């Protein structure tokens, strides 16, 4: 990349570049770390099926990584997608089959719990595969890391011995955050019980730094058991685990949700006690479901990745994640059309932008600088309206109308538009059609609609969208007594003709549907015939 483009990138107001500049200037001091690369990390708790929040964290972190690579091309980077799959399963998720099978293994590491789906050796491995499968399909560049592998392979042994060495200091950081009863038995080390296979919160009665072991009291039998803290015989309590992982791996950058702010602060203290430097952190706001509640892996509320991709392209999901990461957002089905149309707008602009304007465009980040050249002549929202008035779930029927509106467009030449057509059909059937309520026109409204019908017929079948939109405006202004504002006029058309409170530019809709067909639609509304 040229020096001019690097300068444009550094001047960009886009939040990934802002994050990358702070990381480069404040933490890295413009230099490659001693380990030879900058390490980005995302964390994942595989107790439930992967959800959109997990994808969002990887996507956002990847955008910051990409931004850093542009402004500091000589500094290598890596991204670890880390799974806490050695955590003990605390409860059975609501949204899985074979709950009894899983319920019999509560307390065991997720990688030792049978897979209720029957596809992998364990529940943890199943969910890890689900996560990796989606990230791979979207093209993320990352390296998967498993807590089970890190603990059992010895990769964390040196750090675990360091925790044993700093045992009292680590405890002194954590204990003030616990209740009185929990303080009595707290230890940063949780042994894996040889008898039950469960991850234990057990009282440690002795520590031996020379042998790298602890002696704990079995909570059920009262026996004293000696185990090494290394080799996967113990795992760390999760806050100690997080800070120790930063220390062991040398993590430079990690995002986390607003609900984890206290945990970030505590884990940072532990990382420093061990002799490490906590990573730079971006705190993002949480996603909410349609009831305004935080989305949860175990509850399965909100949207899954698969559900979003049933109704819209992955790029629209990426844009939803890109926009305002520090603002809470509802994550439900009704956000999909808006996100899709906004993505299309950014992509179209990005294909023609250069310099700083291009780096400020979300589409540049979503596509890693390679924005598709295809222009999409129709919005997703207007396609939804077209499906509604066509009363057809056949893509060929919709393309009959599209080809008149945009004569050069074909499914082969416009694959993005063809996908949108198919998405619109499915979304309309599942979400728009069930909620449609067509209201009859009042007598005063019938007069205005009659004049609109006459002017459209006079304009003829070859009239373009702008001409038809001007007609719509003129009729609305001429009937100010019925429609005090043009908003009232548009709303009346949406409710009467489309069965909804909001809608597209009616000139564009009439041009797409066809003037002849639009005149027939108006005739039905004026005559009181059903439009459903």
XYZ file of N, CA and C in Angstrom, residues 27 118 153 210 213 220 223 316 353 459:
30
model
N -0.228 1.107 22.782
C 0.232 -0.164 23.345
C 1.511 -0.646 22.665
N -25.316 -35.982 18.597
C -24.777 -37.226 18.065
C -23.829 -37.081 16.900
N -2.325 -30.131 26.991
C -1.086 -30.281 26.223
C 0.135 -29.734 26.943
N 7.219 -26.450 44.918
C 8.327 -27.275 44.431
C 7.835 -28.399 43.522
N 1.978 -28.682 42.892
C 0.733 -29.382 43.197
C -0.042 -28.695 44.310
N -17.455 -34.037 48.790
C -18.416 -35.079 49.147
C -17.857 -36.047 50.180
N -12.133 -36.473 51.822
C -10.761 -36.949 51.640
C -9.859 -35.831 51.125
N -25.402 -8.249 5.141
C -26.329 -7.409 5.915
C -26.143 -7.646 7.408
N -16.059 5.084 -4.600
C -15.310 5.958 -3.694
C -13.812 5.647 -3.714
N -50.177 8.925 -17.893
C -48.718 8.891 -18.040
C -48.274 7.756 -18.945
